[in-house]
Short mmCIF file of C-alpha atoms and ligand atoms in Angstrom, two decimals:
data_model
loop_
_atom_site.label_atom_id
_atom_site.label_comp_id
_atom_site.label_asym_id
_atom_site.label_seq_id
_atom_site.Cartn_x
_atom_site.Cartn_y
_atom_site.Cartn_z
CA MET C 239 47.21 -25.79 -19.90
CA ALA C 240 44.33 -23.33 -20.26
CA GLY C 241 40.94 -24.16 -18.80
CA VAL C 242 37.29 -23.23 -19.17
CA LYS C 243 35.30 -21.74 -16.33
CA ILE C 244 32.15 -23.65 -15.45
CA PHE C 245 29.35 -21.24 -14.49
CA ASP C 246 26.41 -23.17 -13.12
CA THR C 247 22.93 -21.68 -13.38
CA THR C 248 20.87 -24.60 -12.02
CA LEU C 249 19.63 -22.43 -9.16
CA ARG C 250 18.60 -19.54 -11.44
CA ASP C 251 17.80 -20.59 -15.03
CA GLY C 252 17.26 -24.19 -13.84
CA GLU C 253 14.72 -23.05 -11.31
CA GLN C 254 12.89 -21.28 -14.15
CA SER C 255 11.91 -24.76 -15.44
CA PRO C 256 8.12 -24.95 -15.53
CA GLY C 257 6.67 -26.08 -12.19
CA VAL C 258 9.95 -26.10 -10.25
CA THR C 259 10.04 -24.56 -6.78
CA LEU C 260 13.08 -24.88 -4.57
CA ILE C 261 13.12 -23.67 -0.99
CA PRO C 262 16.33 -21.87 0.11
CA GLU C 263 17.54 -24.92 2.05
CA GLU C 264 17.31 -27.08 -1.07
CA LYS C 265 19.23 -24.47 -3.02
CA LEU C 266 21.88 -24.45 -0.33
CA ALA C 267 22.26 -28.24 -0.46
CA ILE C 268 22.64 -28.11 -4.26
CA ALA C 269 25.10 -25.21 -4.03
CA LYS C 270 27.24 -27.14 -1.53
CA GLN C 271 27.33 -30.11 -3.88
CA LEU C 272 28.24 -27.80 -6.80
CA ALA C 273 31.09 -26.40 -4.71
CA LYS C 274 32.25 -29.95 -3.95
CA MET C 275 32.34 -30.56 -7.67
CA LYS C 276 34.48 -27.43 -7.95
CA VAL C 277 32.44 -25.47 -10.46
CA ASN C 278 33.87 -21.97 -10.76
CA VAL C 279 30.72 -19.86 -10.44
CA ILE C 280 27.29 -20.58 -8.97
CA GLU C 281 24.48 -18.32 -10.15
CA ALA C 282 22.29 -18.60 -7.07
CA GLY C 283 19.21 -16.70 -8.23
CA PHE C 284 17.50 -13.49 -9.27
CA PRO C 285 17.06 -11.68 -5.93
CA ILE C 286 14.57 -9.00 -7.05
CA SER C 287 12.16 -11.68 -8.30
CA SER C 288 10.93 -12.77 -4.83
CA ASP C 289 11.85 -12.72 -1.16
CA GLY C 290 12.38 -16.49 -1.31
CA ASP C 291 14.93 -16.07 -4.09
CA PHE C 292 16.62 -13.21 -2.23
CA ASN C 293 16.94 -15.39 0.90
CA ALA C 294 18.28 -18.31 -1.12
CA VAL C 295 20.99 -16.20 -2.77
CA LYS C 296 21.93 -14.74 0.62
CA MET C 297 22.10 -18.18 2.21
CA VAL C 298 24.30 -19.53 -0.58
CA ALA C 299 26.54 -16.44 -0.53
CA GLU C 300 27.05 -16.65 3.21
CA ASN C 301 27.56 -20.40 3.49
CA VAL C 302 29.21 -21.76 0.38
CA LYS C 303 32.92 -21.16 0.13
CA GLY C 304 35.59 -21.75 -2.48
CA VAL C 305 33.43 -20.63 -5.38
CA GLU C 306 32.23 -17.36 -6.94
CA VAL C 307 28.54 -16.64 -6.30
CA ALA C 308 26.57 -14.60 -8.84
CA ALA C 309 23.21 -12.85 -8.57
CA LEU C 310 21.18 -11.82 -11.61
CA ALA C 311 19.78 -8.32 -12.18
CA ARG C 312 18.12 -6.45 -15.01
CA CYS C 313 19.76 -3.16 -15.98
CA ARG C 314 17.86 -1.34 -13.24
CA LYS C 315 19.19 0.26 -10.07
CA SER C 316 16.63 -1.48 -7.83
CA ASP C 317 17.58 -4.90 -9.27
CA ILE C 318 21.29 -4.23 -8.84
CA ASP C 319 20.85 -2.98 -5.25
CA ARG C 320 18.86 -6.09 -4.35
CA ALA C 321 21.34 -8.40 -6.10
CA TRP C 322 24.24 -6.85 -4.19
CA GLU C 323 22.37 -6.94 -0.89
CA ALA C 324 21.90 -10.69 -1.36
CA VAL C 325 25.32 -11.65 -2.69
CA GLN C 326 27.71 -9.22 -0.98
CA HIS C 327 28.90 -11.64 1.72
CA ALA C 328 30.11 -14.28 -0.69
CA GLU C 329 33.84 -14.96 -0.75
CA ASN C 330 33.87 -13.68 -4.32
CA PRO C 331 30.53 -12.07 -5.25
CA ARG C 332 29.51 -11.33 -8.82
CA ILE C 333 26.74 -9.12 -10.17
CA HIS C 334 25.32 -10.37 -13.47
CA VAL C 335 23.34 -7.72 -15.38
CA PHE C 336 21.46 -8.35 -18.60
CA ILE C 337 19.44 -6.58 -21.24
CA ALA C 338 18.11 -7.82 -24.58
CA SER C 339 20.00 -6.82 -27.73
CA SER C 340 18.20 -8.40 -30.72
CA PRO C 341 16.00 -6.34 -33.09
CA ILE C 342 12.97 -8.51 -32.27
CA HIS C 343 13.34 -7.93 -28.50
CA LEU C 344 14.09 -4.23 -28.98
CA GLU C 345 11.03 -3.66 -31.14
CA TYR C 346 8.41 -5.78 -29.36
CA LYS C 347 9.59 -6.27 -25.80
CA LEU C 348 11.65 -3.25 -24.82
CA GLN C 349 10.46 -0.73 -27.39
CA MET C 350 13.90 0.82 -27.24
CA SER C 351 16.47 1.81 -29.86
CA GLU C 352 19.97 0.30 -29.97
CA ASP C 353 21.41 3.49 -28.48
CA GLU C 354 18.93 3.41 -25.63
CA VAL C 355 19.83 -0.22 -24.86
CA LEU C 356 23.52 0.64 -24.98
CA ASN C 357 23.09 3.61 -22.61
CA ASN C 358 21.02 1.51 -20.26
CA ALA C 359 23.65 -1.22 -20.21
CA VAL C 360 26.49 1.26 -19.62
CA GLU C 361 24.62 2.97 -16.78
CA ALA C 362 23.85 -0.40 -15.16
CA VAL C 363 27.46 -1.61 -15.31
CA LYS C 364 28.67 1.75 -13.93
CA TYR C 365 26.12 1.49 -11.14
CA ALA C 366 27.14 -2.10 -10.30
CA ALA C 367 30.81 -1.04 -10.32
CA GLN C 368 30.26 1.00 -7.14
CA TYR C 369 29.74 -2.38 -5.39
CA THR C 370 32.22 -4.73 -7.06
CA ASP C 371 34.52 -5.07 -10.03
CA ASN C 372 33.29 -8.63 -10.62
CA ILE C 373 30.59 -7.74 -13.15
CA GLU C 374 29.18 -9.91 -15.90
CA PHE C 375 27.11 -8.40 -18.69
CA SER C 376 24.73 -10.49 -20.85
CA ALA C 377 23.24 -9.43 -24.18
CA GLU C 378 20.01 -11.43 -24.10
CA ASP C 379 19.14 -13.07 -27.44
CA ALA C 380 22.67 -12.34 -28.68
CA SER C 381 22.53 -15.10 -31.30
CA ARG C 382 19.78 -13.15 -33.12
CA THR C 383 21.62 -9.82 -32.81
CA GLY C 384 23.94 -8.49 -35.52
CA THR C 385 27.64 -8.71 -34.67
CA ASP C 386 28.19 -4.98 -35.29
CA PHE C 387 25.78 -3.97 -32.54
CA LEU C 388 27.02 -6.75 -30.25
CA ALA C 389 30.61 -5.53 -30.64
CA ARG C 390 29.59 -1.91 -30.01
CA LEU C 391 27.61 -2.90 -26.92
CA PHE C 392 30.35 -5.11 -25.51
CA LYS C 393 33.03 -2.47 -26.11
CA ALA C 394 30.95 0.08 -24.21
CA VAL C 395 30.28 -2.14 -21.17
CA ILE C 396 33.89 -3.35 -21.00
CA ASP C 397 35.00 0.31 -21.02
CA VAL C 398 33.00 0.94 -17.84
CA GLY C 399 34.04 -2.20 -15.99
CA ALA C 400 32.36 -5.41 -17.24
CA LYS C 401 34.82 -8.27 -16.73
CA VAL C 402 32.77 -11.00 -18.42
CA ILE C 403 30.63 -10.55 -21.52
CA ASN C 404 28.07 -13.29 -22.02
CA ILE C 405 26.70 -14.29 -25.41
CA PRO C 406 23.46 -16.20 -24.85
CA ASP C 407 21.61 -18.26 -27.42
CA THR C 408 18.50 -17.40 -25.43
CA VAL C 409 15.99 -19.15 -27.66
CA GLY C 410 18.18 -22.09 -28.71
CA TYR C 411 18.17 -21.01 -32.36
CA ALA C 412 21.85 -21.26 -33.25
CA VAL C 413 23.63 -24.19 -34.89
CA PRO C 414 27.21 -25.11 -33.94
CA SER C 415 29.30 -23.82 -36.88
CA GLU C 416 27.33 -20.57 -37.00
CA PHE C 417 27.55 -20.07 -33.22
CA GLY C 418 31.29 -20.76 -33.24
CA GLN C 419 31.67 -18.17 -36.00
CA LEU C 420 29.65 -15.65 -33.96
CA ILE C 421 32.10 -15.99 -31.06
CA LYS C 422 35.03 -15.55 -33.44
CA ASP C 423 33.45 -12.45 -35.04
CA VAL C 424 32.63 -10.82 -31.68
CA LYS C 425 36.21 -11.45 -30.60
CA GLU C 426 37.58 -9.84 -33.73
CA LYS C 427 35.24 -6.86 -33.79
CA THR C 428 35.37 -5.86 -30.10
CA PRO C 429 38.58 -3.82 -29.75
CA ASN C 430 38.94 -4.11 -25.94
CA ILE C 431 37.94 -7.81 -25.72
CA ASP C 432 41.32 -8.67 -24.19
CA GLN C 433 40.08 -6.96 -21.00
CA ALA C 434 37.14 -9.35 -20.57
CA GLU C 435 36.30 -12.99 -20.60
CA ILE C 436 33.90 -14.40 -23.20
CA SER C 437 31.08 -16.51 -21.84
CA VAL C 438 28.27 -18.41 -23.58
CA HIS C 439 24.86 -19.49 -22.36
CA CYS C 440 23.06 -21.90 -24.69
CA HIS C 441 19.47 -23.12 -24.57
CA ASN C 442 18.45 -26.49 -25.88
CA ASP C 443 15.36 -25.84 -28.01
CA LEU C 444 16.90 -27.69 -30.98
CA GLY C 445 18.86 -30.11 -28.81
CA LEU C 446 22.08 -28.25 -29.67
CA ALA C 447 22.97 -26.49 -26.41
CA VAL C 448 25.97 -28.68 -25.62
CA ALA C 449 27.22 -28.75 -29.24
CA ASN C 450 26.90 -24.95 -29.49
CA SER C 451 28.74 -24.43 -26.20
CA LEU C 452 31.58 -26.71 -27.33
CA ALA C 453 31.80 -24.89 -30.67
CA ALA C 454 32.03 -21.63 -28.72
CA ILE C 455 34.88 -23.00 -26.60
CA GLU C 456 36.76 -23.94 -29.75
CA ASN C 457 36.37 -20.36 -30.95
CA GLY C 458 37.54 -18.52 -27.87
CA ALA C 459 34.87 -18.71 -25.15
CA SER C 460 36.48 -19.25 -21.77
CA GLN C 461 33.33 -19.58 -19.67
CA VAL C 462 30.30 -21.82 -20.30
CA GLU C 463 27.00 -21.46 -18.52
CA VAL C 464 25.38 -24.79 -17.75
CA SER C 465 22.85 -26.47 -15.50
CA VAL C 466 22.73 -29.86 -13.83
CA ASN C 467 20.74 -32.38 -15.90
CA GLY C 468 20.30 -29.57 -18.45
CA ILE C 469 17.24 -28.13 -16.69
CA GLY C 470 16.11 -24.57 -17.40
CA GLU C 471 13.61 -22.45 -19.33
CA ARG C 472 11.64 -24.52 -21.89
CA ALA C 473 13.96 -27.28 -23.21
CA GLY C 474 16.61 -26.21 -20.73
CA ASN C 475 20.29 -25.24 -20.84
CA ALA C 476 23.51 -27.00 -21.79
CA ALA C 477 23.94 -29.89 -19.34
CA LEU C 478 26.82 -29.48 -16.88
CA GLU C 479 27.62 -33.19 -16.83
CA GLU C 480 27.70 -33.44 -20.63
CA ILE C 481 30.01 -30.45 -21.08
CA VAL C 482 32.38 -31.50 -18.31
CA MET C 483 32.54 -35.11 -19.45
CA ALA C 484 33.01 -34.12 -23.10
CA LEU C 485 35.96 -31.92 -22.14
CA TYR C 486 37.31 -34.62 -19.82
CA THR C 487 36.86 -37.60 -22.15
CA ARG C 488 38.12 -35.74 -25.21
CA GLN C 489 40.99 -33.93 -23.54
CA ASP C 490 43.09 -35.20 -26.45
CA TYR C 491 40.96 -33.00 -28.74
CA TYR C 492 40.15 -29.93 -26.61
CA ASN C 493 43.48 -29.83 -24.79
CA LEU C 494 41.94 -28.03 -21.81
CA ASP C 495 42.62 -28.51 -18.16
CA ILE C 496 39.60 -29.89 -16.25
CA THR C 497 39.60 -28.73 -12.65
CA GLN C 498 36.17 -30.09 -11.74
CA ASP C 499 35.77 -33.21 -9.60
CA THR C 500 33.85 -35.46 -12.00
CA THR C 501 33.21 -38.07 -9.28
CA GLN C 502 30.60 -35.73 -7.78
CA ILE C 503 28.44 -35.81 -10.93
CA ALA C 504 26.16 -38.76 -10.11
CA ARG C 505 25.33 -37.44 -6.65
CA LEU C 506 24.73 -33.92 -7.93
CA SER C 507 22.47 -35.15 -10.71
CA LYS C 508 20.37 -37.22 -8.32
CA LEU C 509 20.10 -34.39 -5.83
CA VAL C 510 18.84 -32.01 -8.50
CA ALA C 511 16.39 -34.58 -9.92
CA ASN C 512 15.01 -35.32 -6.45
CA SER C 513 14.72 -31.67 -5.44
CA THR C 514 13.17 -30.37 -8.65
CA GLY C 515 11.00 -33.36 -9.50
CA ILE C 516 12.42 -33.33 -13.04
CA THR C 517 13.37 -36.95 -13.50
CA LEU C 518 15.81 -38.19 -16.12
CA GLN C 519 15.07 -40.13 -19.26
CA ALA C 520 16.79 -43.54 -19.08
CA ASN C 521 19.00 -42.81 -22.09
CA LYS C 522 20.11 -39.36 -20.88
CA ALA C 523 23.82 -38.96 -21.64
CA ILE C 524 26.18 -39.46 -18.67
CA VAL C 525 23.57 -39.68 -15.88
CA GLY C 526 20.62 -41.65 -17.35
CA ALA C 527 19.92 -45.09 -15.87
CA ASN C 528 21.07 -46.73 -19.12
CA ALA C 529 24.13 -44.57 -19.73
CA PHE C 530 26.46 -47.39 -18.66
CA ALA C 531 24.19 -50.38 -19.39
CA HIS C 532 24.83 -52.86 -22.20
CA GLU C 533 22.00 -54.86 -23.70
CA ALA C 534 23.34 -56.50 -26.85
CA GLY C 535 25.18 -59.78 -26.27
CA ILE C 536 28.09 -58.73 -28.46
CA HIS C 537 28.51 -55.56 -26.40
CA GLN C 538 28.29 -57.40 -23.08
CA ASP C 539 30.85 -59.91 -24.26
CA GLY C 540 33.16 -57.13 -25.41
CA VAL C 541 32.90 -55.21 -22.14
CA ILE C 542 33.61 -58.35 -20.09
CA LYS C 543 36.75 -58.95 -22.14
CA GLU C 544 37.84 -55.31 -22.13
CA ARG C 545 35.67 -52.47 -20.81
CA THR C 546 36.93 -49.93 -23.34
CA THR C 547 35.59 -51.93 -26.30
CA TYR C 548 32.18 -50.32 -25.78
CA GLU C 549 32.69 -47.78 -22.99
CA ILE C 550 34.37 -44.45 -23.57
CA MET C 551 33.97 -43.46 -19.93
CA ASP C 552 34.33 -45.39 -16.70
CA ALA C 553 31.22 -45.17 -14.50
CA LYS C 554 33.53 -44.61 -11.53
CA THR C 555 34.66 -41.33 -13.07
CA ILE C 556 31.22 -39.86 -12.43
CA GLY C 557 31.01 -41.40 -8.95
CA LEU C 558 29.08 -44.59 -9.72
CA ASP C 559 30.62 -47.39 -7.73
CA HIS C 560 27.46 -47.81 -5.76
CA ASN C 561 26.94 -51.53 -5.78
CA LYS C 562 30.12 -52.15 -3.83
CA LEU C 563 29.37 -53.82 -0.51
CA VAL C 564 31.13 -51.82 2.10
CA LEU C 565 29.85 -52.34 5.60
CA GLY C 566 27.98 -54.93 7.63
CA LYS C 567 26.38 -55.30 11.02
CA HIS C 568 29.74 -55.74 12.69
CA SER C 569 31.11 -52.49 11.35
CA GLY C 570 31.67 -49.89 14.00
CA ARG C 571 31.76 -46.12 14.29
CA HIS C 572 35.28 -46.00 12.91
CA ALA C 573 34.37 -47.73 9.64
CA LEU C 574 31.32 -45.51 9.19
CA LYS C 575 33.39 -42.38 9.89
CA ASP C 576 35.95 -43.51 7.27
CA PHE C 577 33.14 -43.98 4.76
CA LEU C 578 31.70 -40.52 5.43
CA GLU C 579 35.12 -38.97 5.07
CA LYS C 580 35.81 -40.78 1.82
CA TYR C 581 32.52 -39.59 0.36
CA ASP C 582 32.89 -36.10 1.77
CA TYR C 583 29.89 -36.03 4.10
CA GLU C 584 30.21 -33.79 7.13
CA LEU C 585 28.10 -34.64 10.18
CA ASP C 586 28.46 -33.05 13.59
CA GLN C 587 28.81 -35.41 16.57
CA GLU C 588 25.09 -35.46 17.40
CA SER C 589 24.00 -36.13 13.81
CA PHE C 590 26.70 -38.76 13.49
CA GLU C 591 25.43 -40.62 16.56
CA SER C 592 21.85 -40.63 15.33
CA PHE C 593 23.01 -41.64 11.84
CA PHE C 594 25.09 -44.47 13.34
CA LYS C 595 21.96 -45.78 15.05
CA ARG C 596 20.03 -45.72 11.78
CA PHE C 597 22.90 -47.46 10.04
CA LYS C 598 22.89 -50.19 12.72
CA ASP C 599 19.11 -50.62 12.36
CA LEU C 600 19.59 -51.07 8.63
CA ALA C 601 22.53 -53.45 9.05
CA ASP C 602 20.37 -55.57 11.36
CA LYS C 603 17.79 -55.90 8.61
CA LYS C 604 20.26 -56.28 5.73
CA LYS C 605 23.26 -58.57 5.87
CA ASN C 606 25.47 -56.36 3.76
CA VAL C 607 25.14 -52.65 3.38
CA SER C 608 26.34 -51.10 0.11
CA ASN C 609 27.59 -47.61 -0.74
CA ALA C 610 24.23 -46.86 -2.29
CA ASP C 611 22.36 -47.88 0.88
CA ILE C 612 24.41 -45.58 3.07
CA ILE C 613 24.21 -42.70 0.62
CA ALA C 614 20.42 -43.20 0.35
CA LEU C 615 20.15 -43.03 4.15
CA LEU C 616 22.28 -39.89 4.21
CA ASP C 617 20.18 -38.36 1.43
CA ASN C 618 17.15 -38.60 3.73
CA GLU C 619 18.65 -35.67 5.57
CA LEU C 620 20.10 -33.53 2.88
CA TYR C 621 18.22 -30.41 3.66
CA ASP C 622 18.60 -28.83 6.98
CA TYR C 623 15.22 -27.09 7.00
CA GLU C 624 12.52 -26.54 9.58
CA LYS C 625 10.60 -29.81 9.82
CA ILE C 626 7.20 -28.60 10.90
CA TYR C 627 5.73 -32.10 10.88
CA GLU C 628 7.66 -35.23 11.84
CA MET C 629 6.40 -38.78 11.61
CA GLU C 630 6.08 -40.66 14.89
CA TYR C 631 4.11 -43.74 14.01
CA ILE C 632 2.30 -45.28 11.08
CA SER C 633 0.19 -48.39 10.63
CA VAL C 634 -1.68 -49.58 7.56
CA LEU C 635 -4.24 -52.33 7.33
CA THR C 636 -4.78 -53.68 3.85
CA GLY C 637 -5.51 -56.90 1.97
CA LYS C 638 -7.84 -58.53 -0.51
CA GLY C 639 -11.43 -57.68 0.39
CA LEU C 640 -10.35 -55.11 3.00
CA LEU C 641 -10.82 -51.37 2.81
CA PRO C 642 -7.26 -49.99 3.18
CA THR C 643 -7.04 -48.05 6.44
CA ALA C 644 -4.17 -46.02 7.86
CA THR C 645 -3.44 -44.55 11.25
CA VAL C 646 -0.72 -41.94 11.51
CA ARG C 647 0.78 -40.10 14.44
CA LEU C 648 2.73 -36.91 13.70
CA LYS C 649 4.68 -34.51 15.85
CA LYS C 650 4.06 -30.84 15.22
CA GLU C 651 6.44 -28.46 16.95
CA GLY C 652 6.94 -30.96 19.77
CA GLU C 653 3.28 -31.91 20.19
CA ILE C 654 1.84 -35.27 19.19
CA ILE C 655 -1.20 -35.30 16.94
CA GLN C 656 -2.87 -38.53 15.99
CA SER C 657 -5.52 -39.20 13.40
CA ALA C 658 -8.46 -41.51 13.57
CA ALA C 659 -8.08 -44.24 10.97
CA CYS C 660 -8.74 -42.97 7.42
CA ASN C 661 -9.56 -45.03 4.35
CA GLY C 662 -8.22 -44.77 0.85
CA ASP C 663 -8.33 -46.44 -2.57
CA GLY C 664 -5.16 -48.30 -1.66
CA PRO C 665 -2.75 -48.41 1.30
CA VAL C 666 -0.64 -45.49 0.08
CA ASP C 667 -3.73 -43.41 -0.66
CA ALA C 668 -5.00 -44.19 2.85
CA ILE C 669 -1.72 -42.89 4.31
CA PHE C 670 -1.86 -39.71 2.24
CA GLN C 671 -5.53 -39.07 3.14
CA THR C 672 -4.70 -39.49 6.80
CA ILE C 673 -1.78 -37.05 6.57
CA ASN C 674 -4.03 -34.56 4.73
CA GLU C 675 -6.52 -34.77 7.57
CA LEU C 676 -3.85 -34.35 10.24
CA THR C 677 -2.16 -31.38 8.61
CA GLY C 678 -5.37 -29.77 7.39
CA ILE C 679 -3.83 -29.36 3.93
CA GLU C 680 -6.40 -31.03 1.73
CA ASP C 681 -5.75 -29.53 -1.68
CA ILE C 682 -2.74 -31.62 -2.65
CA LYS C 683 -2.50 -32.94 -6.18
CA LEU C 684 -0.10 -35.84 -6.54
CA MET C 685 1.84 -35.22 -9.76
CA SER C 686 4.28 -38.08 -9.46
CA TYR C 687 4.78 -40.98 -7.08
CA LYS C 688 7.51 -43.53 -7.56
CA ILE C 689 8.99 -46.38 -5.61
CA ASP C 690 12.37 -47.75 -6.56
CA ALA C 691 14.75 -50.25 -5.02
CA VAL C 692 18.07 -48.61 -4.09
CA THR C 693 20.00 -51.84 -4.80
CA GLU C 694 19.17 -55.34 -5.95
CA GLY C 695 17.82 -58.10 -3.71
CA LYS C 696 14.70 -58.59 -1.63
CA ASP C 697 16.16 -56.79 1.38
CA ALA C 698 16.88 -53.64 -0.68
CA LEU C 699 15.98 -50.24 0.69
CA GLY C 700 12.82 -48.80 -0.90
CA GLU C 701 13.17 -45.25 -2.17
CA ALA C 702 9.96 -43.23 -2.43
CA PHE C 703 9.80 -40.08 -4.50
CA ILE C 704 6.88 -37.68 -4.60
CA ALA C 705 6.08 -34.52 -6.52
CA ALA C 706 2.94 -32.80 -5.27
CA GLU C 707 1.18 -29.67 -6.43
CA ILE C 708 0.09 -27.50 -3.52
CA ASP C 709 -1.31 -24.00 -4.14
CA GLY C 710 -0.18 -24.12 -7.79
CA LYS C 711 3.47 -24.90 -6.98
CA ILE C 712 5.27 -28.22 -7.10
CA PHE C 713 7.06 -29.55 -4.03
CA THR C 714 9.02 -32.77 -3.85
CA GLY C 715 9.69 -35.30 -1.14
CA HIS C 716 12.04 -38.22 -1.04
CA SER C 717 12.85 -40.93 1.49
CA SER C 718 14.61 -44.30 1.62
CA GLN C 719 13.52 -46.86 4.20
CA THR C 720 13.30 -50.64 4.45
CA ASP C 721 9.50 -50.29 4.65
CA ILE C 722 7.97 -48.68 1.56
CA THR C 723 4.84 -47.44 3.34
CA GLU C 724 7.05 -45.61 5.81
CA ALA C 725 9.19 -44.23 2.96
CA SER C 726 6.03 -43.04 1.14
CA ALA C 727 4.68 -41.30 4.23
CA ALA C 728 8.04 -39.65 4.97
CA ALA C 729 8.35 -38.41 1.37
CA TYR C 730 4.80 -37.01 1.46
CA ILE C 731 5.48 -35.21 4.75
CA GLU C 732 8.70 -33.78 3.31
CA ALA C 733 6.76 -32.24 0.39
CA ILE C 734 4.24 -30.73 2.84
CA ASN C 735 7.00 -29.38 5.07
CA LYS C 736 8.70 -27.73 2.09
CA TYR C 737 5.40 -26.14 1.10
CA LEU C 738 4.99 -24.74 4.62
CA VAL C 739 8.56 -23.42 4.67
CA TYR C 740 8.02 -21.87 1.23
CA THR C 741 4.78 -20.19 2.36
CA LYS C 742 6.50 -18.83 5.46
CA ASN C 743 9.33 -17.41 3.33
CA LYS C 744 6.95 -15.79 0.93
O1 KIV M 869 18.81 -17.18 -21.70
C1 KIV M 869 19.23 -16.06 -21.39
O2 KIV M 869 19.47 -15.18 -22.23
C2 KIV M 869 19.43 -15.79 -19.98
C3 KIV M 869 20.15 -14.52 -19.62
C4 KIV M 869 19.56 -13.87 -18.43
C5 KIV M 869 21.61 -14.81 -19.45
O3 KIV M 869 19.10 -16.60 -19.14
ZN1 ZN M 870 18.83 -18.62 -20.09
#
C-alpha cells in the first residue's frame, strides 16, 4: 500500500506563531517526540534567521535519529551555506529552498519578473546540490500563482536536482476542490514530475488547511507539511494530529498505509502546548479536552452500551489511557522500569534513581499513582537545559486578614541565595515577587497562569503552567507537584531559566 510522507514544521513555521520562543533544548525535546511518533521529516528551523535557530537545527540534526531533518533557506547562497552548516550531520539532511511565485509577491515584494524568479530558483537548487541531493523547492504563494508558471518553474528546478516540489497555500486562500485541481494540473503540466515528489503546505486562514491537504493527497500529493496542534503563522498550518487521524480512521476511504505511531499524539500535543504557551481550545479535534467527552445522556448511554455508537476513534489510539491506576507505594524499581520502558522514556541510571525517589515521595502522599501522575512527574524534566536557578526552599504565609508573604531560597550555580520575606497581592504573587527580587529580573509580565489537577481526587498532583513575557519574548514554565505553591514557583523559575538560556544563546 502506498503512503504519505508526514513533514512536520512545528519547529519552523510553528515557531513563527506570534509570541512563541523556543530554546534549542525545547526544540530538541519536541523533535525527539516527533521522531518517536515516526514522522518522516522534521523541519527544524531557518538557520540564517538567528544564532538560536542555527543552534537548534544543529542540535536536532546531531541528536535525533531515524528521521530526515530539513533546514529552510531563501534562494540565497548565504542562507543555503548556513542551512547546510546546521543540518549536515543529520542521518538524512535536507535543504529546503523557497522563493515566492505569485504575481502579487513578484510585483510588490520581490520586484522581480517570472524569469528572474526562475533563474534565482535554478541557481539556488544548483548551489544546494553541491551539498546534498535531498533538496526540496517551495514556490511560496503557489495557490495564487498560475499553473503555467508553476509548471515551468517546477520543471526547471527538477531538471537541476530538486527531489521534492512543494505547493504551499501560503495565505490560506484555497478551497478544497480548487486546491485538489491545482495539484492535478501541476502534475499534468510538469513534464518531469515523475522525478520528484509533490508536497503541499496549507495554512488555516479560512479553517481549511486540513481539508485542502486531504484534497491534495487525493489528487497526487505524496507529502503533507503539518504542525502539532496546527500552530504556525497567523491561523497556523494543517494540524498533524488531524491529518494523521483522518488518514488512520478513514483508511477505508484513503487506502493509504499509516506508518506513524498514533499513540504518541497526546503526549506530543501536550509537550508542544506547554512549550509554546499556545493552549488548546476544549473542542479542538483529536487533542482538545472535550474531544472524547460525552455530555448528552443519550450519547453517554450509547457509549456505555457500545463505544462505537458515538466514537469514531478510541482515545487509546492517540495515547490517552491516563486514568489507569498503575503503581502504588509498594511498587519497586522493577515496576517503575517496566512502566518507563512501556512508555518509551529513557533515563540513565542516575536520573532513574532520583526519579525513583520522587516517585516514592509521591506514592507516600497518594495511595494510587496513575499513568498521568508518573508522566506528569517525568514531564517536569523534559528539557535537559542549563538550570541557572534551582529552587531549594519555599514558604508562604497567607490567610484572611494577613498580608501574603513568601520566603524563597534558590541555588544559583551551586551557591545558595535567600530572600528576605516579600509581600504580594496574593500568595502566588508574593512568591513571584520574591523570585523577581532574588533573580534581579523585575520586568516580567505574566501572560498566563493556570493551575490544573492532573487526575481526579483531592490528592491529585497540581500542574502549574506559566507564560511570561520577558524582554518582549514569551517564555513558558510548567511543573507538577503535590503542593501548588511549589509547582507555581518551579514553573516561574523554569520560565526565567529559559529566558536566561535564550539570552545567552543570542
Ligand atoms: O507558507 C509558506 O509558503 C511557507 C514556505 C516557506 C514553505 O512557510
Ligand atoms: Zn508556511
